[in-house]
Amino acid sequence: MNETIETILNHRSIRKFKDTPLTNEQINLIIEAAQQASTSSYMMAYSIIGVTDKEKKRALSEVSGQPYVYDNGHLFVFCADLNRHTIKADQNDYEQMLPNLENSEHFLVSAIDAALASQNAALAAESLGLGICYIGSLRNDIEKVDEILSLPKHVIPLFGMVMGVPAQEPDKKPRLPKKAIYFENEYQNHESELDEFDEAITEYYKSRQSNQRTDSWTDQMLRRFKKPMRMDVTDHVQRKGYNKR
Ligand SMILES: Cc1cc2nc3c(=O)[nH]c(=O)nc-3n(C[C@H](O)[C@H](O)[C@H](O)COP(=O)(O)O)c2cc1C
């Protein structure tokens, strides 16, 4: 197995870091790796904000409810960003271009671009011996994050990523069986694979090194969808000029 595949297959989220900030060299390399990801039609419709201001970090940690958003080597926030494109449209035919720029297609494009860049950043970091954890819980209060980071119209915070020297070695978390996510030629029913996976994941939660619990994947998903979640995101996204049609 080559080192790239080894790095990919060795991934686990890290939520406890040594008190060692990332060096500028590491940050630059990680951002360069992020930028080299493929990008829809060369749009590069994302921005990355490195948060070094302690007050802002504290405030973002409070939004997320997760201490490791403050205690880490570096915090990045990945944003969908059509601001640059809006500026260009504004210098051209704004009226014609805006409805197109603000449609669902370009909402998807910018979210996909940001996600691809972020995963390149994650892999670059992991290849350097650093650990990472994505932080979707910034969307617990998306309006507050928008305010903390002074985001203009057509820029929305999608997720954070904490990074640093790992101070824990969590177990690798099992994934769905390949049969449940890879199909040939057409979509296939895979309910029995999900039942098998529930058995495996129940065993994982029972026997892992820390935070042992009784749980299954199905129970997690049911808990997730039973209670309305972040219902304000739709309004925020539309107010910022995304996903309007
Ligand atoms: C977009 C995204 C958002 C996430 N948000 C959070 C988060 O807010 N807090 C957290 O502790 N983990 C978060 N995670 C990490 C997932 O919980 C984790 O990747 C998943 O449980 C699989 O575990 P593993 O990464 O250790 O393999 C997020 C992951 C992704 C991809």
mmCIF file of C-alpha atoms and ligand atoms in Angstrom:
data_model
loop_
_atom_site.group_PDB
_atom_site.id
_atom_site.type_symbol
_atom_site.label_atom_id
_atom_site.label_comp_id
_atom_site.label_asym_id
_atom_site.label_seq_id
_atom_site.Cartn_x
_atom_site.Cartn_y
_atom_site.Cartn_z
ATOM 1 C CA MET A 1 0.000 0.000 0.000
ATOM 2 C CA ASN A 2 1.422 3.439 -0.830
ATOM 3 C CA GLU A 3 1.715 6.237 1.733
ATOM 4 C CA THR A 4 -1.164 8.276 0.293
ATOM 5 C CA ILE A 5 -3.616 5.398 0.621
ATOM 6 C CA GLU A 6 -2.248 4.611 4.081
ATOM 7 C CA THR A 7 -2.879 8.211 5.168
ATOM 8 C CA ILE A 8 -6.418 8.112 3.776
ATOM 9 C CA LEU A 9 -7.262 4.773 5.383
ATOM 10 C CA ASN A 10 -5.773 5.798 8.715
ATOM 11 C CA HIS A 11 -8.159 8.739 9.159
ATOM 12 C CA ARG A 12 -10.018 9.261 12.393
ATOM 13 C CA SER A 13 -11.290 12.568 13.763
ATOM 14 C CA ILE A 14 -9.081 14.099 16.455
ATOM 15 C CA ARG A 15 -10.742 16.119 19.210
ATOM 16 C CA LYS A 16 -7.842 16.575 21.664
ATOM 17 C CA PHE A 17 -4.670 18.388 20.654
ATOM 18 C CA LYS A 18 -1.286 19.214 22.168
ATOM 19 C CA ASP A 19 -0.745 22.882 22.925
ATOM 20 C CA THR A 20 1.339 23.363 19.788
ATOM 21 C CA PRO A 21 0.285 25.936 17.203
ATOM 22 C CA LEU A 22 0.708 25.098 13.546
ATOM 23 C CA THR A 23 3.733 26.799 11.969
ATOM 24 C CA ASN A 24 3.257 29.278 9.117
ATOM 25 C CA GLU A 25 5.010 26.764 6.886
ATOM 26 C CA GLN A 26 2.448 24.077 7.766
ATOM 27 C CA ILE A 27 -0.460 26.477 7.261
ATOM 28 C CA ASN A 28 0.861 27.620 3.877
ATOM 29 C CA LEU A 29 1.393 24.052 2.689
ATOM 30 C CA ILE A 30 -2.087 23.002 3.827
ATOM 31 C CA ILE A 31 -3.723 25.988 2.097
ATOM 32 C CA GLU A 32 -1.737 25.281 -1.074
ATOM 33 C CA ALA A 33 -2.962 21.671 -0.987
ATOM 34 C CA ALA A 34 -6.549 22.879 -0.483
ATOM 35 C CA GLN A 35 -6.243 25.208 -3.462
ATOM 36 C CA GLN A 36 -5.004 22.443 -5.738
ATOM 37 C CA ALA A 37 -8.297 20.517 -5.443
ATOM 38 C CA SER A 38 -10.436 20.321 -8.548
ATOM 39 C CA THR A 39 -12.949 23.136 -8.830
ATOM 40 C CA SER A 40 -16.186 23.334 -10.832
ATOM 41 C CA SER A 41 -15.580 25.260 -14.084
ATOM 42 C CA TYR A 42 -12.516 26.896 -12.477
ATOM 43 C CA MET A 43 -14.865 28.915 -10.249
ATOM 44 C CA MET A 44 -12.907 28.419 -6.983
ATOM 45 C CA ALA A 45 -16.111 29.410 -5.221
ATOM 46 C CA TYR A 46 -14.897 29.144 -1.631
ATOM 47 C CA SER A 47 -12.779 30.949 0.943
ATOM 48 C CA ILE A 48 -10.953 29.700 4.001
ATOM 49 C CA ILE A 49 -10.675 31.808 7.147
ATOM 50 C CA GLY A 50 -7.949 30.962 9.658
ATOM 51 C CA VAL A 51 -9.098 32.126 13.073
ATOM 52 C CA THR A 52 -6.210 33.194 15.303
ATOM 53 C CA ASP A 53 -7.964 35.889 17.354
ATOM 54 C CA LYS A 54 -8.603 34.308 20.774
ATOM 55 C CA GLU A 55 -11.857 36.187 21.408
ATOM 56 C CA LYS A 56 -13.281 35.124 18.054
ATOM 57 C CA LYS A 57 -12.111 31.564 18.654
ATOM 58 C CA ARG A 58 -13.777 31.567 22.078
ATOM 59 C CA ALA A 59 -17.011 32.878 20.546
ATOM 60 C CA LEU A 60 -16.961 30.227 17.792
ATOM 61 C CA SER A 61 -16.259 27.535 20.388
ATOM 62 C CA GLU A 62 -19.335 28.717 22.297
ATOM 63 C CA VAL A 63 -21.463 28.528 19.134
ATOM 64 C CA SER A 64 -20.301 24.957 18.542
ATOM 65 C CA GLY A 65 -20.486 23.879 22.190
ATOM 66 C CA GLN A 66 -17.228 22.019 21.622
ATOM 67 C CA PRO A 67 -14.066 22.896 23.614
ATOM 68 C CA TYR A 68 -11.724 21.674 20.873
ATOM 69 C CA VAL A 69 -12.896 24.535 18.638
ATOM 70 C CA TYR A 70 -10.829 26.691 21.041
ATOM 71 C CA ASP A 71 -8.147 24.169 22.106
ATOM 72 C CA ASN A 72 -6.307 23.241 18.917
ATOM 73 C CA GLY A 73 -3.266 24.075 16.804
ATOM 74 C CA HIS A 74 -5.312 26.040 14.269
ATOM 75 C CA LEU A 75 -8.937 26.667 13.378
ATOM 76 C CA PHE A 76 -10.090 27.048 9.786
ATOM 77 C CA VAL A 77 -13.581 28.006 8.636
ATOM 78 C CA PHE A 78 -14.554 26.935 5.117
ATOM 79 C CA CYS A 79 -17.031 29.221 3.389
ATOM 80 C CA ALA A 80 -19.025 29.019 0.183
ATOM 81 C CA ASP A 81 -17.978 32.183 -1.631
ATOM 82 C CA LEU A 82 -19.618 33.734 -4.675
ATOM 83 C CA ASN A 83 -18.619 37.259 -3.600
ATOM 84 C CA ARG A 84 -15.802 37.514 -6.162
ATOM 85 C CA HIS A 85 -18.179 36.386 -8.894
ATOM 86 C CA THR A 86 -20.806 38.915 -7.799
ATOM 87 C CA ILE A 87 -18.231 41.710 -8.028
ATOM 88 C CA LYS A 88 -17.435 40.668 -11.593
ATOM 89 C CA ALA A 89 -21.145 40.424 -12.426
ATOM 90 C CA ASP A 90 -21.677 43.872 -10.915
ATOM 91 C CA GLN A 91 -19.044 45.311 -13.278
ATOM 92 C CA ASN A 92 -20.868 43.652 -16.174
ATOM 93 C CA ASP A 93 -24.542 42.797 -16.574
ATOM 94 C CA TYR A 94 -25.652 42.337 -12.957
ATOM 95 C CA GLU A 95 -29.386 42.141 -13.694
ATOM 96 C CA GLN A 96 -28.910 39.299 -16.129
ATOM 97 C CA MET A 97 -26.333 37.370 -14.114
ATOM 98 C CA LEU A 98 -27.681 37.607 -10.559
ATOM 99 C CA PRO A 99 -30.643 35.177 -10.909
ATOM 100 C CA ASN A 100 -28.234 32.593 -12.288
ATOM 101 C CA LEU A 101 -25.554 33.221 -9.682
ATOM 102 C CA GLU A 102 -28.087 32.932 -6.859
ATOM 103 C CA ASN A 103 -29.685 29.640 -7.964
ATOM 104 C CA SER A 104 -29.432 26.175 -6.376
ATOM 105 C CA GLU A 105 -26.864 25.085 -8.959
ATOM 106 C CA HIS A 106 -24.355 27.674 -7.777
ATOM 107 C CA PHE A 107 -25.168 26.969 -4.139
ATOM 108 C CA LEU A 108 -24.175 23.354 -4.824
ATOM 109 C CA VAL A 109 -21.119 24.374 -6.832
ATOM 110 C CA SER A 110 -19.729 26.524 -4.038
ATOM 111 C CA ALA A 111 -20.479 23.957 -1.309
ATOM 112 C CA ILE A 112 -18.834 21.213 -3.393
ATOM 113 C CA ASP A 113 -15.789 23.372 -4.154
ATOM 114 C CA ALA A 114 -15.350 24.156 -0.455
ATOM 115 C CA ALA A 115 -15.751 20.501 0.527
ATOM 116 C CA LEU A 116 -13.163 19.324 -1.994
ATOM 117 C CA ALA A 117 -10.670 21.974 -0.881
ATOM 118 C CA SER A 118 -11.247 21.086 2.759
ATOM 119 C CA GLN A 119 -10.670 17.390 2.243
ATOM 120 C CA ASN A 120 -7.393 18.151 0.435
ATOM 121 C CA ALA A 121 -6.438 20.282 3.457
ATOM 122 C CA ALA A 122 -7.386 17.438 5.798
ATOM 123 C CA LEU A 123 -5.299 14.894 3.919
ATOM 124 C CA ALA A 124 -2.332 17.242 3.637
ATOM 125 C CA ALA A 125 -2.498 17.810 7.400
ATOM 126 C CA GLU A 126 -2.787 14.101 8.158
ATOM 127 C CA SER A 127 0.148 13.343 5.864
ATOM 128 C CA LEU A 128 2.186 15.782 8.010
ATOM 129 C CA GLY A 129 1.259 13.851 11.185
ATOM 130 C CA LEU A 130 -1.410 16.340 12.258
ATOM 131 C CA GLY A 131 -4.980 15.469 13.234
ATOM 132 C CA ILE A 132 -8.198 17.153 12.165
ATOM 133 C CA CYS A 133 -11.881 17.299 12.961
ATOM 134 C CA TYR A 134 -14.554 18.947 10.813
ATOM 135 C CA ILE A 135 -16.887 21.255 12.753
ATOM 136 C CA GLY A 136 -20.417 21.420 11.385
ATOM 137 C CA SER A 137 -21.698 22.618 14.767
ATOM 138 C CA LEU A 138 -20.697 26.161 13.772
ATOM 139 C CA ARG A 139 -24.062 26.102 12.023
ATOM 140 C CA ASN A 140 -25.707 25.898 15.495
ATOM 141 C CA ASP A 141 -25.845 29.678 15.107
ATOM 142 C CA ILE A 142 -24.931 30.499 11.514
ATOM 143 C CA GLU A 143 -25.971 34.148 11.929
ATOM 144 C CA LYS A 144 -23.533 34.576 14.835
ATOM 145 C CA VAL A 145 -20.679 33.006 12.855
ATOM 146 C CA ASP A 146 -21.486 35.333 9.955
ATOM 147 C CA GLU A 147 -21.193 38.265 12.374
ATOM 148 C CA ILE A 148 -17.990 37.065 14.099
ATOM 149 C CA LEU A 149 -16.211 36.613 10.782
ATOM 150 C CA SER A 150 -17.692 39.734 9.098
ATOM 151 C CA LEU A 151 -18.830 37.775 6.074
ATOM 152 C CA PRO A 152 -20.179 39.820 3.144
ATOM 153 C CA LYS A 153 -23.202 38.907 1.011
ATOM 154 C CA HIS A 154 -22.646 35.744 -1.072
ATOM 155 C CA VAL A 155 -20.340 34.245 1.568
ATOM 156 C CA ILE A 156 -21.692 31.657 4.009
ATOM 157 C CA PRO A 157 -19.841 29.612 6.636
ATOM 158 C CA LEU A 158 -20.239 25.920 5.803
ATOM 159 C CA PHE A 159 -18.097 24.216 8.458
ATOM 160 C CA GLY A 160 -14.957 24.606 10.480
ATOM 161 C CA MET A 161 -11.921 22.359 10.706
ATOM 162 C CA VAL A 162 -9.779 22.084 13.821
ATOM 163 C CA MET A 163 -6.222 20.929 13.323
ATOM 164 C CA GLY A 164 -3.189 20.217 15.453
ATOM 165 C CA VAL A 165 -0.782 17.708 16.929
ATOM 166 C CA PRO A 166 -2.969 14.825 18.188
ATOM 167 C CA ALA A 167 -3.110 14.235 21.948
ATOM 168 C CA GLN A 168 -5.280 11.128 21.579
ATOM 169 C CA GLU A 169 -5.361 7.969 19.481
ATOM 170 C CA PRO A 170 -9.025 7.112 18.969
ATOM 171 C CA ASP A 171 -10.125 3.855 17.415
ATOM 172 C CA LYS A 172 -10.865 3.901 13.719
ATOM 173 C CA LYS A 173 -14.620 4.239 13.198
ATOM 174 C CA PRO A 174 -16.198 1.562 11.002
ATOM 175 C CA ARG A 175 -17.871 2.594 7.760
ATOM 176 C CA LEU A 176 -20.919 1.188 5.987
ATOM 177 C CA PRO A 177 -20.127 -2.014 4.106
ATOM 178 C CA LYS A 178 -18.923 -1.319 0.582
ATOM 179 C CA LYS A 179 -22.011 -3.131 -0.755
ATOM 180 C CA ALA A 180 -24.209 -0.500 0.849
ATOM 181 C CA ILE A 181 -22.607 2.476 -0.857
ATOM 182 C CA TYR A 182 -21.169 1.185 -4.141
ATOM 183 C CA PHE A 183 -23.543 -0.179 -6.783
ATOM 184 C CA GLU A 184 -22.938 -1.233 -10.340
ATOM 185 C CA ASN A 185 -25.042 0.341 -13.071
ATOM 186 C CA GLU A 186 -28.119 1.006 -10.984
ATOM 187 C CA TYR A 187 -29.176 1.712 -7.459
ATOM 188 C CA GLN A 188 -29.695 -1.411 -5.375
ATOM 189 C CA ASN A 189 -31.718 -2.248 -2.324
ATOM 190 C CA HIS A 190 -29.318 -2.800 0.577
ATOM 191 C CA GLU A 191 -31.392 -3.047 3.720
ATOM 192 C CA SER A 192 -29.799 -6.287 4.915
ATOM 193 C CA GLU A 193 -26.352 -4.667 4.760
ATOM 194 C CA LEU A 194 -27.631 -1.918 7.037
ATOM 195 C CA ASP A 195 -28.790 -4.496 9.602
ATOM 196 C CA GLU A 196 -25.385 -6.173 9.505
ATOM 197 C CA PHE A 197 -23.713 -2.803 9.907
ATOM 198 C CA ASP A 198 -25.848 -2.014 12.957
ATOM 199 C CA GLU A 199 -24.550 -5.176 14.607
ATOM 200 C CA ALA A 200 -20.953 -4.230 13.816
ATOM 201 C CA ILE A 201 -21.310 -0.646 14.979
ATOM 202 C CA THR A 202 -23.064 -1.680 18.198
ATOM 203 C CA GLU A 203 -20.059 -3.870 18.961
ATOM 204 C CA TYR A 204 -17.688 -0.986 18.108
ATOM 205 C CA TYR A 205 -19.445 1.420 20.507
ATOM 206 C CA LYS A 206 -19.470 -1.261 23.240
ATOM 207 C CA SER A 207 -15.784 -2.109 22.985
ATOM 208 C CA ARG A 208 -13.961 1.046 21.869
ATOM 209 C CA GLN A 209 -11.279 2.566 24.134
ATOM 210 C CA SER A 210 -13.199 5.652 25.251
ATOM 211 C CA ASN A 211 -16.802 6.950 25.384
ATOM 212 C CA GLN A 212 -18.215 3.430 25.334
ATOM 213 C CA ARG A 213 -21.982 3.363 24.898
ATOM 214 C CA THR A 214 -24.932 1.302 23.742
ATOM 215 C CA ASP A 215 -25.912 2.630 20.344
ATOM 216 C CA SER A 216 -26.415 1.727 16.707
ATOM 217 C CA TRP A 217 -26.215 3.644 13.433
ATOM 218 C CA THR A 218 -29.978 3.374 12.921
ATOM 219 C CA ASP A 219 -30.680 4.794 16.401
ATOM 220 C CA GLN A 220 -28.287 7.689 15.745
ATOM 221 C CA MET A 221 -29.964 8.545 12.461
ATOM 222 C CA LEU A 222 -33.451 8.334 13.991
ATOM 223 C CA ARG A 223 -32.406 10.648 16.841
ATOM 224 C CA ARG A 224 -30.946 13.051 14.291
ATOM 225 C CA PHE A 225 -34.035 13.320 12.126
ATOM 226 C CA LYS A 226 -36.641 13.250 14.917
ATOM 227 C CA LYS A 227 -35.834 16.717 16.141
ATOM 228 C CA PRO A 228 -35.828 19.708 13.776
ATOM 229 C CA MET A 229 -32.254 20.810 13.240
ATOM 230 C CA ARG A 230 -30.841 24.218 12.354
ATOM 231 C CA MET A 231 -34.070 25.290 10.689
ATOM 232 C CA ASP A 232 -32.731 28.855 10.438
ATOM 233 C CA VAL A 233 -30.054 27.834 7.911
ATOM 234 C CA THR A 234 -32.470 28.064 4.941
ATOM 235 C CA ASP A 235 -33.375 31.678 5.718
ATOM 236 C CA HIS A 236 -29.749 32.639 6.295
ATOM 237 C CA VAL A 237 -28.576 31.040 3.076
ATOM 238 C CA GLN A 238 -31.284 32.805 1.065
ATOM 239 C CA ARG A 239 -30.655 36.147 2.764
ATOM 240 C CA LYS A 240 -27.022 35.882 1.753
ATOM 241 C CA GLY A 241 -27.986 35.329 -1.876
ATOM 242 C CA TYR A 242 -27.869 31.541 -2.206
ATOM 243 C CA ASN A 243 -30.309 28.829 -3.246
ATOM 244 C CA LYS A 244 -33.041 31.312 -4.157
ATOM 245 C CA ARG A 245 -34.485 29.413 -7.069
HETATM 246 C C1 LIG B 1 -19.064 18.290 7.457
HETATM 247 C C2 LIG B 1 -18.728 17.612 8.749
HETATM 248 C C3 LIG B 1 -19.086 18.192 9.957
HETATM 249 C C4 LIG B 1 -18.710 17.618 11.163
HETATM 250 N N1 LIG B 1 -19.010 18.260 12.320
HETATM 251 C C5 LIG B 1 -18.536 17.794 13.483
HETATM 252 C C6 LIG B 1 -18.705 18.539 14.683
HETATM 253 O O1 LIG B 1 -19.307 19.611 14.707
HETATM 254 N N2 LIG B 1 -18.170 18.050 15.817
HETATM 255 C C7 LIG B 1 -17.480 16.887 15.850
HETATM 256 O O2 LIG B 1 -17.006 16.512 16.920
HETATM 257 N N3 LIG B 1 -17.314 16.133 14.742
HETATM 258 C C8 LIG B 1 -17.806 16.567 13.559
HETATM 259 N N4 LIG B 1 -17.607 15.860 12.405
HETATM 260 C C9 LIG B 1 -16.838 14.616 12.445
HETATM 261 C C10 LIG B 1 -17.735 13.387 12.263
HETATM 262 O O3 LIG B 1 -18.482 13.181 13.418
HETATM 263 C C11 LIG B 1 -16.819 12.181 11.951
HETATM 264 O O4 LIG B 1 -16.114 12.421 10.758
HETATM 265 C C12 LIG B 1 -17.633 10.888 11.808
HETATM 266 O O5 LIG B 1 -18.280 10.554 13.004
HETATM 267 C C13 LIG B 1 -16.705 9.733 11.442
HETATM 268 O O6 LIG B 1 -15.678 9.583 12.368
HETATM 269 P P1 LIG B 1 -14.141 9.656 11.962
HETATM 270 O O7 LIG B 1 -13.902 10.955 11.235
HETATM 271 O O8 LIG B 1 -13.362 9.592 13.254
HETATM 272 O O9 LIG B 1 -13.857 8.485 11.100
HETATM 273 C C14 LIG B 1 -17.997 16.390 11.179
HETATM 274 C C15 LIG B 1 -17.683 15.789 9.966
HETATM 275 C C16 LIG B 1 -18.027 16.384 8.772
HETATM 276 C C17 LIG B 1 -17.632 15.723 7.469
#
